[in-house]
Amino acid sequence: MCHMSACAFLSYVSIVFMKLVPLQPIKSRPQFLKIATLSVVFCGSVVGGNISLRYLPVSFNQAVGATTPFFTALFAYFMTFKREAWVTYAALVPVVAGVVIASGGEPGFHWFGFIMCLSATAARAFKSVLQGILLSSEGYNSFIFISSSSALPHFFVHFSAYREKLNSMNLLLYMSPIAVLVLVPAVLIMEPNVLEVILSLGKQHRYMWLLLFINSTMAYSANLSNFLVTKHTSALTLQVLGNAKGAVAVVISILLFRNPVTVVGIGGYTMTVLGVVAYGEAKRRFR
């Protein structure tokens, strides 16, 4: 919540007062719906990922997160009707197979943690594709199919681009306040004593408020960079770069937390990473 509050404030200052980019109004109700969906999905991915860390080691969490390109390709196919060469999709097989192998070899495997981590990974991929739509100037229609119940099996939400292009900073400006509104109730429910903890830490540590401010400012920079990468490359490039970060996080987590790992688990994660590399290479060659 602190991160998204900082994003909302700094985006407003950058656009309204510093005038780094022109302010772009929201042009239609469908556009607002897409931005709101992006905010909710973003919150779900972050909260779900944090919950999974209570039950899973960071190393295994990153291994599951490495399957994000698989979900990204899946959502891109159904939302934007964007199809790749069969070789590109074939490269996704080791991505999924590696996580299955790593799951079987993970000593600290926990089903609820695994489901939360997988849900957060899928939400992150959905966010990347939707983010690409909002940052793109291409005009196309896409549909998201949602099965609500057996009685109402067909429920569609229709997203249309209509060349409603937003620049990165404006998207962050509109997305952040909605995310804050979603996260405030979550904070009050999941962290009922959060204010007492913050005030106590502020009294105990002289630089706590400064560190929290710096941390939140870095979150703004990270989110803005995230949008810029998506705009100038693609959602897949963002996820491949994320997996490079994930590989470093795995090594550091094992060294820092000394959580037990097996040869099978390492082999599964290695297969997933190599699959992601192959997928990125196939996508580049057969574009």
Coordinates of N, CA, C and O in Angstrom, one line a residue, residues 76-223:
A76 N -1.9 -13.9 -24.0 CA -1.7 -13.1 -25.3 C -2.5 -13.7 -26.4 O -3.0 -13.0 -27.3
Y77 N -2.5 -15.1 -26.4 CA -3.2 -15.8 -27.5 C -4.7 -15.5 -27.4 O -5.4 -15.3 -28.4
F78 N -5.3 -15.6 -26.2 CA -6.7 -15.5 -26.1 C -7.2 -14.0 -26.0 O -8.3 -13.7 -26.4
M79 N -6.4 -13.1 -25.5 CA -6.8 -11.7 -25.4 C -6.5 -10.9 -26.6 O -7.3 -9.9 -26.9
T80 N -5.4 -11.1 -27.3 CA -5.1 -10.3 -28.4 C -5.0 -11.1 -29.7 O -4.7 -10.5 -30.8
F81 N -5.4 -12.4 -29.6 CA -5.3 -13.3 -30.8 C -4.0 -13.3 -31.5 O -3.8 -13.5 -32.7
K82 N -2.9 -13.1 -30.6 CA -1.6 -13.1 -31.2 C -1.0 -14.5 -31.1 O -0.9 -15.1 -30.1
R83 N -0.7 -15.0 -32.3 CA -0.2 -16.4 -32.4 C 1.3 -16.4 -32.8 O 1.8 -15.6 -33.5
E84 N 2.0 -17.4 -32.2 CA 3.4 -17.5 -32.5 C 3.6 -18.8 -33.3 O 2.7 -19.6 -33.5
A85 N 4.8 -19.0 -33.8 CA 5.2 -20.2 -34.5 C 5.1 -21.4 -33.6 O 5.3 -21.3 -32.4
W86 N 4.9 -22.6 -34.1 CA 4.7 -23.8 -33.3 C 6.0 -24.1 -32.5 O 6.0 -24.6 -31.4
V87 N 7.2 -23.7 -33.1 CA 8.4 -23.9 -32.4 C 8.5 -23.1 -31.1 O 9.0 -23.5 -30.1
T88 N 7.9 -21.9 -31.2 CA 7.9 -21.0 -30.0 C 7.1 -21.6 -28.9 O 7.5 -21.6 -27.7
Y89 N 5.9 -22.2 -29.2 CA 5.1 -22.8 -28.2 C 5.7 -24.1 -27.7 O 5.6 -24.5 -26.5
A90 N 6.4 -24.8 -28.6 CA 7.1 -26.1 -28.2 C 8.2 -25.8 -27.1 O 8.4 -26.6 -26.2
A91 N 8.8 -24.6 -27.2 CA 9.8 -24.3 -26.2 C 9.2 -24.1 -24.8 O 10.0 -24.1 -23.8
L92 N 7.9 -23.9 -24.7 CA 7.3 -23.8 -23.4 C 7.1 -25.1 -22.7 O 6.9 -25.1 -21.5
V93 N 7.2 -26.2 -23.4 CA 7.1 -27.5 -22.7 C 8.1 -27.7 -21.6 O 7.7 -28.1 -20.5
P94 N 9.4 -27.5 -21.8 CA 10.3 -27.6 -20.7 C 10.1 -26.6 -19.6 O 10.5 -26.9 -18.4
V95 N 9.5 -25.5 -19.9 CA 9.2 -24.5 -18.9 C 8.3 -25.1 -17.8 O 8.5 -25.0 -16.6
V96 N 7.2 -25.7 -18.3 CA 6.2 -26.3 -17.4 C 6.7 -27.6 -16.8 O 6.6 -27.8 -15.6
A97 N 7.4 -28.4 -17.6 CA 7.9 -29.7 -17.1 C 8.9 -29.5 -16.0 O 9.0 -30.2 -15.0
G98 N 9.8 -28.4 -16.2 CA 10.8 -28.1 -15.1 C 10.2 -27.8 -13.8 O 10.7 -28.3 -12.7
V99 N 9.0 -27.1 -13.8 CA 8.4 -26.8 -12.5 C 7.7 -28.0 -11.9 O 7.8 -28.2 -10.7
V100 N 7.2 -28.9 -12.7 CA 6.6 -30.2 -12.3 C 7.7 -31.0 -11.6 O 7.5 -31.6 -10.5
I101 N 8.9 -31.1 -12.2 CA 10.0 -31.8 -11.7 C 10.5 -31.2 -10.4 O 10.7 -31.9 -9.4
A102 N 10.6 -29.9 -10.4 CA 11.1 -29.2 -9.2 C 10.1 -29.3 -8.0 O 10.5 -29.4 -6.9
S103 N 8.8 -29.4 -8.3 CA 7.8 -29.6 -7.3 C 8.0 -30.9 -6.6 O 7.9 -31.0 -5.4
G104 N 8.3 -32.0 -7.4 CA 8.4 -33.3 -6.8 C 9.7 -33.4 -6.0 O 9.8 -34.2 -5.1
G105 N 10.7 -32.6 -6.3 CA 12.0 -32.6 -5.6 C 12.1 -31.6 -4.5 O 13.2 -31.4 -4.0
E106 N 11.0 -30.8 -4.2 CA 11.1 -29.8 -3.2 C 10.8 -30.3 -1.8 O 9.6 -30.7 -1.5
P107 N 11.8 -30.3 -0.9 CA 11.5 -30.8 0.5 C 10.4 -30.0 1.2 O 9.7 -30.6 2.0
G108 N 10.4 -28.7 1.0 CA 9.4 -27.9 1.7 C 8.1 -27.6 0.9 O 7.5 -26.5 1.1
F109 N 7.7 -28.5 0.1 CA 6.5 -28.3 -0.8 C 5.3 -28.2 0.1 O 5.1 -29.0 1.0
H110 N 4.5 -27.2 -0.2 CA 3.2 -27.0 0.5 C 2.1 -26.6 -0.5 O 2.3 -25.7 -1.3
W111 N 1.0 -27.4 -0.5 CA 0.0 -27.3 -1.6 C -0.6 -25.9 -1.6 O -0.8 -25.3 -2.7
F112 N -1.0 -25.4 -0.5 CA -1.7 -24.0 -0.5 C -0.7 -23.0 -0.9 O -1.0 -22.1 -1.7
G113 N 0.6 -23.0 -0.5 CA 1.6 -22.1 -0.9 C 1.8 -22.2 -2.4 O 2.0 -21.2 -3.1
F114 N 1.8 -23.4 -2.9 CA 2.0 -23.7 -4.3 C 0.9 -23.1 -5.2 O 1.1 -22.4 -6.2
I115 N -0.4 -23.3 -4.7 CA -1.5 -22.7 -5.4 C -1.5 -21.2 -5.4 O -1.8 -20.6 -6.4
M116 N -1.2 -20.6 -4.3 CA -1.1 -19.1 -4.2 C 0.0 -18.6 -5.1 O -0.2 -17.6 -5.8
C117 N 1.2 -19.3 -5.1 CA 2.3 -18.9 -6.0 C 1.9 -19.0 -7.4 O 2.2 -18.1 -8.2
L118 N 1.3 -20.1 -7.8 CA 0.9 -20.3 -9.2 C -0.2 -19.2 -9.6 O -0.1 -18.7 -10.8
S119 N -1.1 -18.9 -8.7 CA -2.1 -17.9 -9.0 C -1.5 -16.6 -9.2 O -1.9 -15.8 -10.1
A120 N -0.5 -16.2 -8.3 CA 0.2 -15.0 -8.4 C 0.9 -14.9 -9.7 O 1.0 -13.8 -10.4
T121 N 1.5 -16.0 -10.2 CA 2.3 -16.0 -11.4 C 1.4 -15.8 -12.6 O 1.7 -15.0 -13.5
A122 N 0.2 -16.4 -12.6 CA -0.8 -16.2 -13.7 C -1.3 -14.8 -13.7 O -1.4 -14.2 -14.8
A123 N -1.5 -14.2 -12.5 CA -2.0 -12.8 -12.4 C -0.9 -11.9 -12.9 O -1.2 -10.9 -13.6
R124 N 0.3 -12.2 -12.7 CA 1.4 -11.3 -13.1 C 1.5 -11.3 -14.7 O 1.7 -10.3 -15.3
A125 N 1.3 -12.5 -15.3 CA 1.3 -12.6 -16.7 C 0.1 -11.9 -17.3 O 0.2 -11.2 -18.3
F126 N -1.1 -12.0 -16.7 CA -2.3 -11.3 -17.2 C -2.1 -9.8 -17.1 O -2.4 -9.1 -18.1
K127 N -1.4 -9.4 -16.1 CA -1.1 -7.9 -15.9 C -0.2 -7.4 -17.0 O -0.4 -6.4 -17.6
S128 N 0.8 -8.2 -17.4 CA 1.7 -7.8 -18.4 C 1.1 -7.7 -19.7 O 1.3 -6.7 -20.5
V129 N 0.2 -8.6 -20.1 CA -0.5 -8.5 -21.4 C -1.5 -7.4 -21.4 O -1.5 -6.6 -22.4
L130 N -2.3 -7.2 -20.3 CA -3.2 -6.1 -20.3 C -2.5 -4.7 -20.3 O -2.9 -3.8 -20.9
Q131 N -1.3 -4.7 -19.6 CA -0.5 -3.5 -19.6 C 0.0 -3.2 -21.0 O 0.0 -2.0 -21.4
G132 N 0.3 -4.2 -21.8 CA 0.8 -4.0 -23.1 C -0.3 -3.4 -24.0 O -0.1 -2.6 -24.9
I133 N -1.6 -3.9 -23.7 CA -2.7 -3.4 -24.5 C -2.9 -1.9 -24.2 O -3.2 -1.1 -25.1
L134 N -2.9 -1.5 -22.9 CA -3.1 -0.1 -22.5 C -2.0 0.8 -23.0 O -2.2 2.0 -23.2
L135 N -0.8 0.3 -23.2 CA 0.4 1.1 -23.7 C 0.5 1.1 -25.2 O 1.4 1.8 -25.7
S136 N -0.3 0.3 -25.8 CA -0.2 0.1 -27.3 C -1.1 1.0 -28.0 O -2.2 1.3 -27.5
S137 N -0.7 1.4 -29.2 CA -1.6 2.3 -30.0 C -2.3 1.5 -31.1 O -3.0 2.0 -31.9
E138 N -2.1 0.2 -31.1 CA -2.7 -0.7 -32.1 C -4.2 -0.8 -31.8 O -4.6 -0.9 -30.6
G139 N -5.0 -0.8 -32.8 CA -6.5 -0.9 -32.6 C -6.9 -2.3 -32.8 O -6.8 -2.8 -33.9
Y140 N -7.4 -3.0 -31.8 CA -7.9 -4.4 -32.0 C -8.9 -4.6 -30.9 O -9.0 -4.0 -29.9
N141 N -9.7 -5.7 -31.0 CA -10.7 -6.1 -30.0 C -10.2 -7.4 -29.4 O -9.6 -8.2 -30.1
S142 N -10.4 -7.6 -28.2 CA -10.1 -8.8 -27.5 C -11.1 -9.2 -26.5 O -11.8 -8.3 -26.0
F143 N -11.2 -10.5 -26.2 CA -12.2 -11.0 -25.2 C -11.6 -11.8 -24.2 O -10.7 -12.6 -24.4
I144 N -12.1 -11.7 -22.9 CA -11.6 -12.5 -21.8 C -12.8 -13.4 -21.5 O -13.9 -12.9 -21.2
F145 N -12.7 -14.7 -21.5 CA -13.7 -15.6 -21.1 C -13.7 -15.9 -19.6 O -12.6 -16.3 -19.1
I146 N -14.7 -15.7 -18.9 CA -14.8 -16.0 -17.5 C -16.0 -17.0 -17.3 O -17.1 -16.6 -17.6
S147 N -15.7 -18.2 -16.8 CA -16.7 -19.1 -16.4 C -17.2 -18.9 -15.0 O -16.5 -19.1 -14.1
S148 N -18.4 -18.3 -14.9 CA -18.9 -17.9 -13.6 C -19.5 -19.1 -12.8 O -19.3 -19.2 -11.6
S149 N -20.3 -19.9 -13.4 CA -20.9 -21.0 -12.7 C -21.5 -22.0 -13.8 O -21.5 -21.7 -15.0
S150 N -21.9 -23.1 -13.3 CA -22.5 -24.1 -14.3 C -23.8 -23.6 -14.9 O -24.2 -23.9 -16.0
A151 N -24.5 -22.8 -14.1 CA -25.8 -22.2 -14.5 C -25.6 -21.1 -15.5 O -26.4 -20.9 -16.4
L152 N -24.5 -20.3 -15.4 CA -24.2 -19.2 -16.3 C -22.8 -19.5 -16.8 O -21.8 -18.8 -16.4
P153 N -22.7 -20.4 -17.8 CA -21.3 -20.8 -18.3 C -20.6 -19.8 -19.2 O -19.5 -19.9 -19.4
H154 N -21.4 -18.8 -19.7 CA -20.8 -17.9 -20.7 C -20.9 -16.5 -20.2 O -22.0 -15.9 -20.3
F155 N -19.9 -15.9 -19.8 CA -19.9 -14.5 -19.3 C -18.6 -13.9 -19.9 O -17.5 -14.3 -19.7
F156 N -18.8 -12.8 -20.7 CA -17.7 -12.2 -21.4 C -17.5 -10.8 -20.9 O -18.4 -10.1 -20.7
V157 N -16.2 -10.4 -20.8 CA -15.9 -9.0 -20.6 C -15.2 -8.6 -21.9 O -14.2 -9.2 -22.3
H158 N -15.6 -7.5 -22.5 CA -15.1 -7.1 -23.8 C -14.2 -5.9 -23.7 O -14.5 -4.9 -23.1
F159 N -13.0 -6.1 -24.1 CA -12.0 -5.0 -24.1 C -11.7 -4.6 -25.5 O -11.3 -5.4 -26.4
S160 N -11.8 -3.3 -25.8 CA -11.5 -2.8 -27.1 C -10.5 -1.7 -27.0 O -10.6 -0.8 -26.1
A161 N -9.4 -1.7 -27.8 CA -8.4 -0.7 -27.7 C -8.8 0.6 -28.2 O -8.5 1.7 -27.6
Y162 N -9.4 0.7 -29.4 CA -9.8 1.9 -30.1 C -8.7 3.0 -30.1 O -8.9 4.2 -29.9
R163 N -7.4 2.6 -30.1 CA -6.3 3.5 -30.1 C -6.3 4.4 -28.9 O -5.9 5.6 -29.0
E164 N -6.7 3.9 -27.8 CA -6.7 4.7 -26.5 C -5.3 4.5 -25.9 O -5.2 3.8 -24.9
K165 N -4.4 5.1 -26.5 CA -3.0 4.9 -26.0 C -2.7 5.8 -24.8 O -2.9 7.0 -24.8
L166 N -2.1 5.2 -23.8 CA -1.7 6.0 -22.6 C -0.2 5.8 -22.5 O 0.4 4.8 -22.8
N167 N 0.5 6.9 -22.1 CA 1.9 6.8 -21.9 C 2.1 6.2 -20.5 O 1.2 6.1 -19.7
S168 N 3.4 5.7 -20.2 CA 3.7 5.0 -19.0 C 3.3 5.7 -17.7 O 2.7 5.1 -16.8
M169 N 3.6 7.0 -17.7 CA 3.5 7.7 -16.4 C 2.0 8.0 -16.1 O 1.5 7.9 -15.0
N170 N 1.2 8.2 -17.2 CA -0.2 8.4 -17.0 C -0.9 7.1 -16.6 O -1.8 7.1 -15.8
L171 N -0.5 6.0 -17.1 CA -1.1 4.7 -16.7 C -0.8 4.5 -15.3 O -1.7 4.0 -14.5
L172 N 0.4 4.8 -14.8 CA 0.8 4.6 -13.4 C 0.0 5.6 -12.5 O -0.5 5.2 -11.4
L173 N -0.3 6.8 -13.0 CA -1.1 7.8 -12.3 C -2.5 7.3 -12.0 O -3.0 7.4 -10.9
Y174 N -3.1 6.7 -13.0 CA -4.5 6.2 -12.9 C -4.6 4.9 -12.2 O -5.6 4.6 -11.5
M175 N -3.6 4.0 -12.4 CA -3.6 2.7 -11.8 C -3.4 2.7 -10.3 O -4.1 2.0 -9.5
S176 N -2.5 3.6 -9.8 CA -2.0 3.5 -8.4 C -3.1 3.9 -7.4 O -3.3 3.1 -6.4
P177 N -3.9 4.9 -7.6 CA -5.0 5.2 -6.6 C -6.0 4.1 -6.5 O -6.5 3.8 -5.4
I178 N -6.3 3.4 -7.6 CA -7.3 2.3 -7.5 C -6.6 1.1 -6.7 O -7.3 0.5 -5.9
A179 N -5.3 0.9 -7.0 CA -4.6 -0.1 -6.2 C -4.6 0.2 -4.7 O -4.8 -0.7 -3.9
V180 N -4.5 1.4 -4.4 CA -4.5 1.8 -2.9 C -5.8 1.5 -2.3 O -5.9 1.0 -1.2
L181 N -6.9 1.9 -3.1 CA -8.3 1.6 -2.6 C -8.5 0.1 -2.4 O -9.3 -0.3 -1.5
V182 N -7.9 -0.7 -3.2 CA -8.1 -2.1 -3.0 C -7.2 -2.7 -1.9 O -7.7 -3.6 -1.1
L183 N -6.0 -2.1 -1.7 CA -5.1 -2.6 -0.7 C -5.4 -2.1 0.8 O -5.1 -2.8 1.7
V184 N -6.1 -1.0 0.9 CA -6.4 -0.5 2.3 C -7.3 -1.5 3.0 O -6.9 -1.8 4.2
P185 N -8.4 -2.0 2.5 CA -9.2 -3.0 3.2 C -8.3 -4.3 3.5 O -8.5 -4.9 4.5
A186 N -7.5 -4.6 2.5 CA -6.6 -5.8 2.7 C -5.7 -5.6 3.9 O -5.5 -6.6 4.7
V187 N -5.1 -4.4 4.0 CA -4.2 -4.1 5.1 C -5.0 -4.2 6.4 O -4.5 -4.8 7.4
L188 N -6.1 -3.6 6.5 CA -6.9 -3.6 7.8 C -7.4 -5.0 8.2 O -7.5 -5.3 9.4
I189 N -7.6 -5.9 7.2 CA -8.1 -7.2 7.5 C -6.9 -8.1 7.8 O -6.9 -8.9 8.8
M190 N -5.9 -8.1 7.0 CA -4.7 -9.0 7.1 C -3.7 -8.6 8.1 O -2.9 -9.4 8.6
E191 N -3.6 -7.2 8.3 CA -2.6 -6.7 9.3 C -3.3 -5.7 10.2 O -3.1 -4.5 10.2
P192 N -4.1 -6.2 11.1 CA -4.9 -5.3 12.0 C -4.1 -4.4 12.9 O -4.6 -3.4 13.3
N193 N -2.9 -4.8 13.3 CA -2.1 -4.0 14.2 C -1.0 -3.3 13.5 O 0.1 -2.9 14.1
V194 N -1.1 -3.0 12.2 CA -0.1 -2.5 11.3 C 0.4 -1.1 11.8 O 1.6 -0.8 11.8
L195 N -0.6 -0.2 12.2 CA -0.2 1.1 12.7 C 0.6 1.1 13.9 O 1.6 1.9 14.0
E196 N 0.3 0.2 14.9 CA 1.1 0.1 16.1 C 2.5 -0.4 15.8 O 3.5 0.1 16.3
V197 N 2.6 -1.3 14.8 CA 3.9 -1.8 14.5 C 4.8 -0.7 13.8 O 6.0 -0.5 14.1
I198 N 4.2 0.1 12.9 CA 4.9 1.1 12.2 C 5.4 2.2 13.2 O 6.5 2.6 13.2
L199 N 4.5 2.6 14.1 CA 4.9 3.7 15.1 C 5.9 3.1 16.0 O 6.9 3.9 16.4
S200 N 5.8 1.9 16.4 CA 6.8 1.3 17.3 C 8.2 1.2 16.6 O 9.2 1.5 17.2
L201 N 8.2 0.8 15.3 CA 9.5 0.8 14.6 C 10.0 2.2 14.4 O 11.3 2.3 14.4
G202 N 9.2 3.1 14.2 CA 9.6 4.5 14.0 C 10.3 5.0 15.3 O 11.3 5.8 15.2
K203 N 9.9 4.6 16.4 CA 10.5 5.0 17.7 C 11.8 4.3 17.9 O 12.7 4.9 18.5
Q204 N 11.9 3.0 17.5 CA 13.0 2.2 17.8 C 14.2 2.5 16.8 O 15.4 2.4 17.2
H205 N 13.9 2.8 15.6 CA 14.9 3.0 14.6 C 14.8 4.5 14.0 O 13.8 4.9 13.5
R206 N 15.9 5.2 14.1 CA 16.0 6.6 13.8 C 15.7 6.8 12.3 O 15.0 7.8 11.9
Y207 N 16.2 5.9 11.4 CA 16.0 6.1 10.0 C 14.9 5.3 9.4 O 14.9 5.2 8.2
M208 N 14.0 4.8 10.2 CA 12.9 3.9 9.6 C 12.1 4.7 8.6 O 11.8 4.2 7.5
W209 N 11.7 5.9 9.0 CA 10.8 6.7 8.1 C 11.5 7.0 6.8 O 10.9 7.0 5.7
L210 N 12.8 7.4 6.9 CA 13.6 7.7 5.7 C 13.7 6.5 4.8 O 13.6 6.5 3.6
L211 N 14.0 5.3 5.4 CA 14.1 4.1 4.7 C 12.8 3.7 4.0 O 12.8 3.2 2.8
L212 N 11.7 3.9 4.7 CA 10.4 3.6 4.1 C 10.1 4.5 2.9 O 9.6 4.0 1.9
F213 N 10.5 5.7 3.0 CA 10.3 6.7 1.9 C 11.2 6.3 0.7 O 10.7 6.3 -0.4
I214 N 12.5 6.0 1.0 CA 13.4 5.6 -0.1 C 12.9 4.3 -0.8 O 12.8 4.1 -2.0
N215 N 12.4 3.3 0.1 CA 11.9 2.1 -0.5 C 10.7 2.3 -1.3 O 10.6 1.7 -2.4
S216 N 9.8 3.2 -0.9 CA 8.6 3.4 -1.7 C 8.9 4.2 -3.0 O 8.3 4.0 -4.0
T217 N 9.9 5.1 -2.9 CA 10.3 5.8 -4.1 C 11.0 4.9 -5.1 O 10.7 5.0 -6.3
M218 N 11.7 3.9 -4.6 CA 12.3 2.9 -5.5 C 11.2 2.0 -6.2 O 11.3 1.6 -7.3
A219 N 10.1 1.8 -5.4 CA 9.0 1.1 -6.0 C 8.4 1.8 -7.2 O 8.0 1.2 -8.2
Y220 N 8.3 3.1 -7.0 CA 7.8 4.0 -8.1 C 8.7 3.8 -9.3 O 8.2 3.7 -10.5
S221 N 10.0 3.9 -9.1 CA 11.0 3.8 -10.2 C 10.9 2.4 -10.9 O 11.0 2.3 -12.1
A222 N 10.7 1.4 -10.0 CA 10.6 0.0 -10.6 C 9.4 -0.1 -11.4 O 9.4 -0.7 -12.5
N223 N 8.2 0.4 -11.0 CA 7.0 0.3 -11.7 C 7.1 1.0 -13.0 O 6.6 0.6 -14.1

